[in-house]
PDB file of C-alpha atoms in Angstrom:
ATOM      1  CA  MET P1223       0.117  -5.350 -31.632  1.00 53.00           C
ATOM      2  CA  LYS P1224       2.367  -8.384 -31.979  1.00 65.00           C
ATOM      3  CA  TRP P1225       5.505  -6.688 -30.451  1.00 67.00           C
ATOM      4  CA  GLN P1226       3.865  -5.773 -27.138  1.00 71.00           C
ATOM      5  CA  GLU P1227       3.653  -9.177 -25.522  1.00 72.00           C
ATOM      6  CA  PRO P1228       7.282 -10.262 -26.426  1.00 80.00           C
ATOM      7  CA  PHE P1229       8.343  -6.815 -25.064  1.00 79.00           C
ATOM      8  CA  ILE P1230       6.764  -7.373 -21.591  1.00 77.00           C
ATOM      9  CA  TRP P1231       8.240 -10.822 -21.526  1.00 81.00           C
ATOM     10  CA  SER P1232      11.673  -9.501 -22.243  1.00 85.00           C
ATOM     11  CA  ILE P1233      11.076  -7.057 -19.213  1.00 80.00           C
ATOM     12  CA  ILE P1234      10.168  -9.997 -16.988  1.00 82.00           C
ATOM     13  CA  ILE P1235      13.239 -12.028 -18.065  1.00 86.00           C
ATOM     14  CA  GLY P1236      15.526  -9.036 -17.747  1.00 86.00           C
ATOM     15  CA  VAL P1237      14.276  -8.162 -14.314  1.00 82.00           C
ATOM     16  CA  LEU P1238      14.672 -11.764 -13.149  1.00 85.00           C
ATOM     17  CA  LEU P1239      18.112 -12.060 -14.562  1.00 87.00           C
ATOM     18  CA  LYS P1240      19.312  -8.880 -12.876  1.00 83.00           C
ATOM     19  CA  THR P1241      17.830  -9.549  -9.464  1.00 82.00           C
ATOM     20  CA  ASP P1242      18.769 -13.261  -9.556  1.00 85.00           C
ATOM     21  CA  PHE P1243      22.463 -12.220 -10.263  1.00 84.00           C
ATOM     22  CA  TYR P1244      22.474 -10.064  -7.161  1.00 80.00           C
ATOM     23  CA  LEU P1245      20.691 -12.729  -5.178  1.00 82.00           C
ATOM     24  CA  LEU P1246      23.412 -15.306  -6.095  1.00 84.00           C
ATOM     25  CA  LYS P1247      25.967 -12.697  -5.173  1.00 82.00           C
ATOM     26  CA  ALA P1248      24.293 -12.256  -1.766  1.00 80.00           C
ATOM     27  CA  ILE P1249      24.150 -15.985  -1.163  1.00 83.00           C
ATOM     28  CA  TYR P1250      27.827 -16.322  -2.037  1.00 84.00           C
ATOM     29  CA  ARG P1251      28.798 -13.546   0.429  1.00 82.00           C
ATOM     30  CA  PHE P1252      26.551 -15.111   3.140  1.00 80.00           C
ATOM     31  CA  VAL P1253      28.301 -18.471   2.672  1.00 84.00           C
ATOM     32  CA  GLU P1254      31.634 -16.716   3.072  1.00 85.00           C
ATOM     33  CA  THR P1255      30.779 -14.563   6.139  1.00 83.00           C
ATOM     34  CA  ALA P1256      27.650 -16.130   7.694  1.00 79.00           C
ATOM     35  CA  ASN P1257      26.323 -12.548   7.910  1.00 75.00           C
ATOM     36  CA  ILE P1258      22.629 -12.444   7.068  1.00 71.00           C
ATOM     37  CA  ARG P1259      22.842  -8.655   6.488  1.00 70.00           C
ATOM     38  CA  HIS P1260      24.274  -9.417   2.998  1.00 72.00           C
ATOM     39  CA  PHE P1261      20.652 -10.155   1.875  1.00 70.00           C
ATOM     40  CA  TYR P1262      19.255  -6.795   2.881  1.00 64.00           C
ATOM     41  CA  TYR P1263      18.134  -5.005  -0.306  1.00 59.00           C
ATOM     42  CA  ILE P1264      20.176  -7.738  -2.059  1.00 60.00           C
ATOM     43  CA  ASN P1265      22.784  -5.008  -2.748  1.00 54.00           C
ATOM     44  CA  LEU P1266      20.364  -2.890  -4.818  1.00 51.00           C
ATOM     45  CA  ALA P1267      19.649   0.006  -2.454  1.00 49.00           C
ATOM     46  CA  LYS P1268      19.848   2.621  -5.239  1.00 58.00           C
ATOM     47  CA  GLU P1269      17.291   0.978  -7.423  1.00 70.00           C
ATOM     48  CA  THR P1270      15.139  -0.837  -5.029  1.00 77.00           C
ATOM     49  CA  ASN P1271      11.888   0.967  -5.657  1.00 77.00           C
ATOM     50  CA  SER P1272      12.016   0.843  -9.455  1.00 79.00           C
ATOM     51  CA  LEU P1273      12.962  -2.765  -9.570  1.00 82.00           C
ATOM     52  CA  SER P1274      10.361  -3.700  -7.026  1.00 85.00           C
ATOM     53  CA  PHE P1275       7.752  -1.959  -9.113  1.00 85.00           C
ATOM     54  CA  PHE P1276       8.778  -3.857 -12.276  1.00 85.00           C
ATOM     55  CA  ILE P1277       8.706  -7.161 -10.340  1.00 87.00           C
ATOM     56  CA  LEU P1278       5.144  -6.306  -9.139  1.00 87.00           C
ATOM     57  CA  VAL P1279       4.099  -5.604 -12.785  1.00 85.00           C
ATOM     58  CA  SER P1280       5.789  -8.862 -13.832  1.00 86.00           C
ATOM     59  CA  PHE P1281       3.950 -10.847 -11.090  1.00 86.00           C
ATOM     60  CA  LEU P1282       0.606  -9.366 -12.101  1.00 84.00           C
ATOM     61  CA  PHE P1283       1.095  -9.947 -15.761  1.00 83.00           C
ATOM     62  CA  PHE P1284       2.340 -13.476 -15.365  1.00 81.00           C
ATOM     63  CA  SER P1285      -0.462 -14.392 -13.026  1.00 79.00           C
ATOM     64  CA  LEU P1286      -3.195 -12.804 -15.066  1.00 77.00           C
ATOM     65  CA  LYS P1287      -1.895 -14.406 -18.283  1.00 75.00           C
ATOM     66  CA  PHE P1288      -1.402 -17.726 -16.586  1.00 71.00           C
ATOM     67  CA  ARG P1289      -4.937 -17.922 -15.419  1.00 67.00           C
ATOM     68  CA  GLN P1290      -6.344 -17.352 -18.897  1.00 62.00           C
ATOM     69  CA  ASN P1291      -5.310 -20.795 -20.230  1.00 59.00           C
ATOM     70  CA  ASN P1292      -5.730 -24.346 -19.018  1.00 62.00           C
ATOM     71  CA  GLN P1293      -2.230 -25.237 -18.040  1.00 64.00           C
ATOM     72  CA  GLY P1294      -0.822 -28.717 -18.017  1.00 71.00           C
ATOM     73  CA  LYS P1295       1.040 -30.101 -14.912  1.00 74.00           C
ATOM     74  CA  ARG P1296       4.500 -29.184 -16.265  1.00 78.00           C
ATOM     75  CA  LYS P1297       3.479 -25.580 -17.089  1.00 76.00           C
ATOM     76  CA  TRP P1298       1.865 -25.324 -13.615  1.00 76.00           C
ATOM     77  CA  ILE P1299       5.174 -26.370 -12.001  1.00 80.00           C
ATOM     78  CA  LEU P1300       7.169 -23.988 -14.128  1.00 81.00           C
ATOM     79  CA  GLY P1301       4.647 -21.156 -13.480  1.00 79.00           C
ATOM     80  CA  ALA P1302       4.862 -21.782  -9.738  1.00 81.00           C
ATOM     81  CA  LEU P1303       8.652 -21.635  -9.760  1.00 86.00           C
ATOM     82  CA  ILE P1304       8.705 -18.372 -11.720  1.00 86.00           C
ATOM     83  CA  ILE P1305       6.163 -16.834  -9.354  1.00 87.00           C
ATOM     84  CA  LEU P1306       8.184 -18.134  -6.310  1.00 89.00           C
ATOM     85  CA  ASN P1307      11.231 -16.474  -7.886  1.00 88.00           C
ATOM     86  CA  LEU P1308       9.437 -13.180  -8.226  1.00 89.00           C
ATOM     87  CA  ILE P1309       8.144 -13.326  -4.665  1.00 90.00           C
ATOM     88  CA  VAL P1310      11.586 -14.041  -3.178  1.00 86.00           C
ATOM     89  CA  VAL P1311      13.392 -11.172  -5.001  1.00 85.00           C
ATOM     90  CA  LEU P1312      10.494  -8.763  -4.272  1.00 87.00           C
ATOM     91  CA  LEU P1313      10.640  -9.564  -0.546  1.00 86.00           C
ATOM     92  CA  LEU P1314      14.469  -9.313  -0.433  1.00 81.00           C
ATOM     93  CA  LEU P1315      14.337  -5.905  -2.262  1.00 82.00           C
ATOM     94  CA  GLN P1316      12.325  -4.784   0.914  1.00 80.00           C
ATOM     95  CA  SER P1317      10.392  -1.962  -0.678  1.00 81.00           C
ATOM     96  CA  ARG P1318       7.729  -1.891   2.054  1.00 81.00           C
ATOM     97  CA  ILE P1319       4.982  -0.162   0.151  1.00 82.00           C
ATOM     98  CA  ILE P1320       5.450  -2.348  -2.911  1.00 86.00           C
ATOM     99  CA  ILE P1321       5.252  -5.483  -0.690  1.00 88.00           C
ATOM    100  CA  ILE P1322       2.085  -4.211   0.955  1.00 87.00           C
ATOM    101  CA  VAL P1323       0.586  -3.452  -2.498  1.00 86.00           C
ATOM    102  CA  PHE P1324       1.652  -6.920  -3.700  1.00 89.00           C
ATOM    103  CA  LEU P1325      -0.085  -8.634  -0.691  1.00 90.00           C
ATOM    104  CA  LEU P1326      -3.203  -6.502  -1.269  1.00 87.00           C
ATOM    105  CA  THR P1327      -3.579  -7.251  -4.922  1.00 85.00           C
ATOM    106  CA  THR P1328      -2.775 -10.991  -4.499  1.00 88.00           C
ATOM    107  CA  LEU P1329      -5.541 -11.219  -1.919  1.00 87.00           C
ATOM    108  CA  ILE P1330      -7.969  -9.346  -4.145  1.00 83.00           C
ATOM    109  CA  LEU P1331      -7.131 -11.567  -7.102  1.00 81.00           C
ATOM    110  CA  PHE P1332      -7.730 -14.596  -4.947  1.00 85.00           C
ATOM    111  CA  PHE P1333     -11.219 -13.563  -4.123  1.00 84.00           C
ATOM    112  CA  LEU P1334     -11.920 -12.591  -7.755  1.00 78.00           C
ATOM    113  CA  ASN P1335     -10.808 -15.976  -8.885  1.00 78.00           C
ATOM    114  CA  LEU P1336     -12.451 -18.333  -6.308  1.00 80.00           C
ATOM    115  CA  LYS P1337     -14.304 -20.264  -9.054  1.00 77.00           C
ATOM    116  CA  ASN P1338     -11.275 -21.427 -11.005  1.00 75.00           C
ATOM    117  CA  LYS P1339      -7.955 -23.135 -10.365  1.00 73.00           C
ATOM    118  CA  SER P1340      -5.898 -19.841 -10.415  1.00 73.00           C
ATOM    119  CA  SER P1341      -7.289 -19.102  -6.950  1.00 81.00           C
ATOM    120  CA  ILE P1342      -4.704 -21.719  -5.657  1.00 82.00           C
ATOM    121  CA  LEU P1343      -2.038 -19.670  -7.365  1.00 80.00           C
ATOM    122  CA  PHE P1344      -2.880 -16.524  -5.608  1.00 84.00           C
ATOM    123  CA  ALA P1345      -3.611 -18.096  -2.302  1.00 88.00           C
ATOM    124  CA  GLY P1346      -0.357 -19.849  -2.356  1.00 88.00           C
ATOM    125  CA  SER P1347       1.534 -16.706  -3.285  1.00 89.00           C
ATOM    126  CA  PHE P1348      -0.083 -14.847  -0.419  1.00 90.00           C
ATOM    127  CA  VAL P1349       0.609 -17.535   2.175  1.00 91.00           C
ATOM    128  CA  VAL P1350       4.178 -18.045   0.995  1.00 89.00           C
ATOM    129  CA  SER P1351       4.819 -14.357   1.198  1.00 90.00           C
ATOM    130  CA  LEU P1352       3.442 -14.145   4.707  1.00 89.00           C
ATOM    131  CA  PHE P1353       5.477 -17.184   5.704  1.00 88.00           C
ATOM    132  CA  PHE P1354       8.831 -15.744   4.440  1.00 84.00           C
ATOM    133  CA  LEU P1355       7.995 -12.364   6.135  1.00 84.00           C
ATOM    134  CA  GLY P1356       7.242 -14.154   9.383  1.00 82.00           C
ATOM    135  CA  VAL P1357      10.148 -16.561   9.663  1.00 75.00           C
ATOM    136  CA  SER P1358      13.172 -14.876   8.193  1.00 70.00           C
ATOM    137  CA  PRO P1359      14.804 -11.533   9.322  1.00 69.00           C
ATOM    138  CA  SER P1360      16.337 -11.189   5.782  1.00 67.00           C
ATOM    139  CA  PHE P1361      12.866 -10.820   4.380  1.00 74.00           C
ATOM    140  CA  ASN P1362      11.210  -8.670   7.064  1.00 69.00           C
ATOM    141  CA  ALA P1363      14.180  -6.415   7.910  1.00 67.00           C
ATOM    142  CA  ARG P1364      12.288  -3.240   6.809  1.00 66.00           C
ATOM    143  CA  PHE P1365       9.347  -4.150   8.947  1.00 68.00           C
ATOM    144  CA  GLN P1366      11.160  -4.634  12.298  1.00 61.00           C
ATOM    145  CA  ARG P1367      14.346  -3.974  14.006  1.00 50.00           C
ATOM    146  CA  ILE P1368      16.990  -6.727  13.176  1.00 43.00           C
ATOM    147  CA  GLU P1369      19.184  -7.949  15.940  1.00 43.00           C
ATOM    148  CA  PRO P1370      22.930  -8.466  15.298  1.00 43.00           C
ATOM    149  CA  ILE P1371      24.050 -12.103  14.822  1.00 41.00           C
ATOM    150  CA  ASN P1372      27.150 -11.970  17.044  1.00 44.00           C
ATOM    151  CA  ASN P1373      28.944  -9.840  19.622  1.00 45.00           C
ATOM    152  CA  GLN P1374      31.303  -8.290  17.112  1.00 43.00           C
ATOM    153  CA  ASN P1375      28.489  -7.252  14.814  1.00 44.00           C
ATOM    154  CA  ALA P1376      26.556  -5.969  17.837  1.00 44.00           C
ATOM    155  CA  GLU P1377      29.432  -3.506  18.658  1.00 44.00           C
ATOM    156  CA  ILE P1378      29.596  -2.305  15.079  1.00 39.00           C
ATOM    157  CA  VAL P1379      25.868  -1.830  14.727  1.00 40.00           C
ATOM    158  CA  ALA P1380      25.502  -0.086  18.035  1.00 46.00           C
ATOM    159  CA  ALA P1381      28.374   2.332  17.105  1.00 43.00           C
ATOM    160  CA  SER P1382      26.835   3.083  13.662  1.00 40.00           C
ATOM    161  CA  GLU P1383      23.349   3.552  15.118  1.00 43.00           C
ATOM    162  CA  LYS P1384      24.740   5.936  17.772  1.00 44.00           C
ATOM    163  CA  SER P1385      26.461   8.082  15.220  1.00 39.00           C
ATOM    164  CA  SER P1386      23.557   8.024  12.820  1.00 40.00           C
ATOM    165  CA  ASP P1387      21.179   9.223  15.511  1.00 43.00           C
ATOM    166  CA  LYS P1388      23.270  12.316  15.899  1.00 40.00           C
ATOM    167  CA  LEU P1389      23.083  12.974  12.130  1.00 40.00           C
ATOM    168  CA  ASN P1390      19.394  12.328  11.625  1.00 48.00           C
ATOM    169  CA  LYS P1391      16.598  12.291  14.163  1.00 59.00           C
ATOM    170  CA  CYS P1392      13.928  11.256  11.681  1.00 67.00           C
ATOM    171  CA  ASN P1393      13.210   7.862  10.229  1.00 70.00           C
ATOM    172  CA  SER P1394      11.898   7.275   6.729  1.00 72.00           C
ATOM    173  CA  THR P1395       8.272   7.181   7.979  1.00 75.00           C
ATOM    174  CA  GLU P1396       8.574  10.497   9.738  1.00 81.00           C
ATOM    175  CA  LEU P1397      10.137  11.997   6.648  1.00 82.00           C
ATOM    176  CA  ARG P1398       7.309  10.778   4.392  1.00 82.00           C
ATOM    177  CA  ILE P1399       4.580  11.983   6.860  1.00 85.00           C
ATOM    178  CA  ASN P1400       6.175  15.336   7.229  1.00 87.00           C
ATOM    179  CA  ALA P1401       6.537  15.656   3.435  1.00 87.00           C
ATOM    180  CA  SER P1402       2.866  14.912   3.021  1.00 88.00           C
ATOM    181  CA  LYS P1403       1.872  17.449   5.610  1.00 89.00           C
ATOM    182  CA  ALA P1404       4.056  20.187   4.179  1.00 90.00           C
ATOM    183  CA  SER P1405       2.884  19.348   0.605  1.00 90.00           C
ATOM    184  CA  LEU P1406      -0.670  19.788   1.583  1.00 91.00           C
ATOM    185  CA  GLU P1407       0.087  23.187   3.096  1.00 91.00           C
ATOM    186  CA  VAL P1408       1.789  24.371  -0.109  1.00 90.00           C
ATOM    187  CA  ILE P1409      -0.991  23.030  -2.221  1.00 91.00           C
ATOM    188  CA  LYS P1410      -3.531  25.225  -0.241  1.00 90.00           C
ATOM    189  CA  THR P1411      -1.784  28.342  -1.430  1.00 88.00           C
ATOM    190  CA  LYS P1412      -2.035  27.439  -5.197  1.00 87.00           C
ATOM    191  CA  LEU P1413      -4.905  24.994  -5.277  1.00 89.00           C
ATOM    192  CA  ILE P1414      -6.076  25.326  -8.870  1.00 91.00           C
ATOM    193  CA  PHE P1415      -2.985  25.502 -10.980  1.00 89.00           C
ATOM    194  CA  GLY P1416      -0.106  24.586  -8.513  1.00 88.00           C
ATOM    195  CA  VAL P1417       3.253  26.290  -7.966  1.00 88.00           C
ATOM    196  CA  GLY P1418       4.781  25.136 -11.207  1.00 86.00           C
ATOM    197  CA  THR P1419       7.290  22.534 -12.330  1.00 83.00           C
ATOM    198  CA  GLY P1420      10.296  24.601 -11.489  1.00 81.00           C
ATOM    199  CA  ASP P1421       9.337  25.975  -8.063  1.00 84.00           C
ATOM    200  CA  TRP P1422       7.634  23.140  -6.353  1.00 86.00           C
ATOM    201  CA  ASN P1423      10.725  21.801  -4.558  1.00 85.00           C
ATOM    202  CA  ASP P1424      11.821  25.216  -3.414  1.00 87.00           C
ATOM    203  CA  GLU P1425       8.393  25.974  -2.066  1.00 89.00           C
ATOM    204  CA  LEU P1426       8.295  22.711  -0.264  1.00 88.00           C
ATOM    205  CA  VAL P1427      11.696  23.386   1.351  1.00 89.00           C
ATOM    206  CA  LEU P1428      10.569  26.822   2.520  1.00 90.00           C
ATOM    207  CA  LYS P1429       7.551  25.142   4.132  1.00 90.00           C
ATOM    208  CA  TYR P1430       9.784  22.616   5.851  1.00 89.00           C
ATOM    209  CA  LYS P1431      11.687  25.525   7.427  1.00 88.00           C
ATOM    210  CA  GLU P1432       8.476  27.360   8.345  1.00 89.00           C
ATOM    211  CA  LEU P1433       7.032  24.283   9.957  1.00 88.00           C
ATOM    212  CA  ASN P1434      10.352  23.494  11.745  1.00 87.00           C
ATOM    213  CA  MET P1435      10.788  20.125   9.944  1.00 86.00           C
ATOM    214  CA  SER P1436      14.642  20.186  10.208  1.00 84.00           C
ATOM    215  CA  CYS P1437      15.247  16.683   8.786  1.00 84.00           C
ATOM    216  CA  ASN P1438      13.139  17.225   5.707  1.00 83.00           C
ATOM    217  CA  PHE P1439      14.659  20.762   5.289  1.00 85.00           C
ATOM    218  CA  VAL P1440      18.195  19.382   5.232  1.00 84.00           C
ATOM    219  CA  GLU P1441      17.426  16.468   2.943  1.00 81.00           C
ATOM    220  CA  ARG P1442      14.995  18.520   0.666  1.00 85.00           C
ATOM    221  CA  THR P1443      12.514  15.607   0.888  1.00 84.00           C
ATOM    222  CA  ALA P1444      10.217  15.019  -2.031  1.00 85.00           C
ATOM    223  CA  PRO P1445       6.594  14.088  -1.265  1.00 85.00           C
ATOM    224  CA  HIS P1446       6.970  10.316  -2.010  1.00 83.00           C
ATOM    225  CA  ASN P1447       3.533  10.421  -3.489  1.00 87.00           C
ATOM    226  CA  GLN P1448       3.002  11.031  -7.171  1.00 88.00           C
ATOM    227  CA  PHE P1449      -0.418  12.404  -6.731  1.00 90.00           C
ATOM    228  CA  LEU P1450       0.793  15.011  -4.170  1.00 90.00           C
ATOM    229  CA  ARG P1451       3.734  15.850  -6.400  1.00 90.00           C
ATOM    230  CA  ILE P1452       1.595  16.483  -9.448  1.00 91.00           C
ATOM    231  CA  THR P1453      -0.830  18.515  -7.449  1.00 92.00           C
ATOM    232  CA  LEU P1454       2.115  20.563  -6.154  1.00 91.00           C
ATOM    233  CA  LYS P1455       3.298  21.255  -9.747  1.00 90.00           C
ATOM    234  CA  HIS P1456      -0.011  21.583 -11.567  1.00 91.00           C
ATOM    235  CA  GLY P1457      -2.762  21.859  -8.956  1.00 91.00           C
ATOM    236  CA  ILE P1458      -6.214  20.237  -8.956  1.00 93.00           C
ATOM    237  CA  ILE P1459      -6.276  20.599 -12.756  1.00 93.00           C
ATOM    238  CA  GLY P1460      -3.205  18.462 -13.241  1.00 92.00           C
ATOM    239  CA  LEU P1461      -4.308  16.011 -10.637  1.00 92.00           C
ATOM    240  CA  LEU P1462      -7.621  15.405 -12.410  1.00 93.00           C
ATOM    241  CA  LEU P1463      -5.928  15.033 -15.820  1.00 92.00           C
ATOM    242  CA  PHE P1464      -3.418  12.498 -14.328  1.00 90.00           C
ATOM    243  CA  THR P1465      -5.983  10.381 -12.430  1.00 91.00           C
ATOM    244  CA  GLY P1466      -8.382  10.546 -15.392  1.00 91.00           C
ATOM    245  CA  PHE P1467      -5.561   9.177 -17.673  1.00 89.00           C
ATOM    246  CA  LEU P1468      -4.890   6.394 -15.242  1.00 88.00           C
ATOM    247  CA  PHE P1469      -8.550   5.490 -15.041  1.00 90.00           C
ATOM    248  CA  LEU P1470      -9.171   5.530 -18.815  1.00 90.00           C
ATOM    249  CA  PHE P1471      -5.930   3.511 -19.370  1.00 86.00           C
ATOM    250  CA  PHE P1472      -7.105   0.879 -17.007  1.00 87.00           C
ATOM    251  CA  LEU P1473     -10.629   0.920 -18.406  1.00 89.00           C
ATOM    252  CA  HIS P1474      -9.494   0.549 -21.994  1.00 87.00           C
ATOM    253  CA  SER P1475      -7.052  -2.164 -21.026  1.00 83.00           C
ATOM    254  CA  TRP P1476      -9.797  -4.060 -19.253  1.00 83.00           C
ATOM    255  CA  ARG P1477     -12.185  -3.842 -22.220  1.00 85.00           C
ATOM    256  CA  ILE P1478      -9.619  -5.104 -24.730  1.00 78.00           C
ATOM    257  CA  LYS P1479      -8.296  -7.691 -22.166  1.00 77.00           C
ATOM    258  CA  GLU P1480      -4.603  -6.738 -22.553  1.00 76.00           C
ATOM    259  CA  MET P1481      -2.918  -8.265 -19.542  1.00 71.00           C
ATOM    260  CA  TYR P1482       0.297  -6.329 -19.718  1.00 69.00           C
ATOM    261  CA  ALA P1483      -1.544  -2.977 -19.727  1.00 78.00           C
ATOM    262  CA  ILE P1484      -3.972  -4.155 -16.933  1.00 80.00           C
ATOM    263  CA  SER P1485      -0.889  -5.219 -14.857  1.00 76.00           C
ATOM    264  CA  PHE P1486       0.937  -2.006 -15.385  1.00 79.00           C
ATOM    265  CA  SER P1487      -2.080   0.232 -14.631  1.00 82.00           C
ATOM    266  CA  ILE P1488      -2.991  -1.617 -11.431  1.00 82.00           C
ATOM    267  CA  ALA P1489       0.684  -1.585 -10.172  1.00 81.00           C
ATOM    268  CA  CYS P1490       1.149   2.011 -11.128  1.00 80.00           C
ATOM    269  CA  SER P1491      -2.066   3.352  -9.574  1.00 82.00           C
ATOM    270  CA  LEU P1492      -1.430   1.598  -6.256  1.00 80.00           C
ATOM    271  CA  SER P1493       2.347   2.170  -6.018  1.00 80.00           C
ATOM    272  CA  LEU P1494       2.212   5.887  -6.842  1.00 82.00           C
ATOM    273  CA  VAL P1495       0.502   6.516  -3.505  1.00 80.00           C
ATOM    274  CA  ALA P1496       3.882   5.990  -1.874  1.00 74.00           C
ATOM    275  CA  TYR P1497       6.294   6.763  -4.694  1.00 75.00           C
ATOM    276  CA  ASP P1498       6.815   9.560  -7.173  1.00 75.00           C
ATOM    277  CA  PHE P1499       8.872   8.083  -9.903  1.00 69.00           C
ATOM    278  CA  VAL P1500       6.718   8.921 -12.922  1.00 67.00           C
TER     279      VAL P1500
END
């Protein structure tokens, strides 16, 4: 349909405008204060995961669409700049799983396109991303502990970490692992049809209490995995229907060569292993 491609382009432009606005804001604050922490999440902590997902979809769509046509020198330069922009905001949003999925898919696309020019595009994207993650703490903050930049900040950070340790003994990784373990235990009790859309969270919280997962119990942590969440609600039947839909959606998109649908299905299938935003 004619409206579909303009629609996905409007999403790409909208995502870039929004993230670039916050990126400029972070740069302005950094110039004022010389505090590199202004780049963390680029001030988008509440919508980091959803924006990162749409950036991943945008990157895949643009890259797959770009490789279909023989591009002139100017279009190659413009395309490279857009891709660089997408990479920068994706890394600064610091959604760890999306970044890992991005690196994985970029590497796969590189090997699938070794016989054409677009392999340079994917190889460059992969190398540039690893370079940024390796050299700048503002890009790799979620993958390692960041040291304060001066003595005053060191005192502030130390005090905040000390107080936060008393409030929460679990980090995000532990919360996710515990949520997965508890979800599997609940699923065992209602394997075929699940516990229902209204009771899944209550059942999960009760399981946290039973397993002595205090942090998860207090925060009522969701599974952070769409496949687990659907299985909790609807059992194996629901999981089969959902995964079957994703597979058929990808297969149909691949057959008719609709790049926007292929991009969405790949990003969705891989990202939902660590997120449950559907």
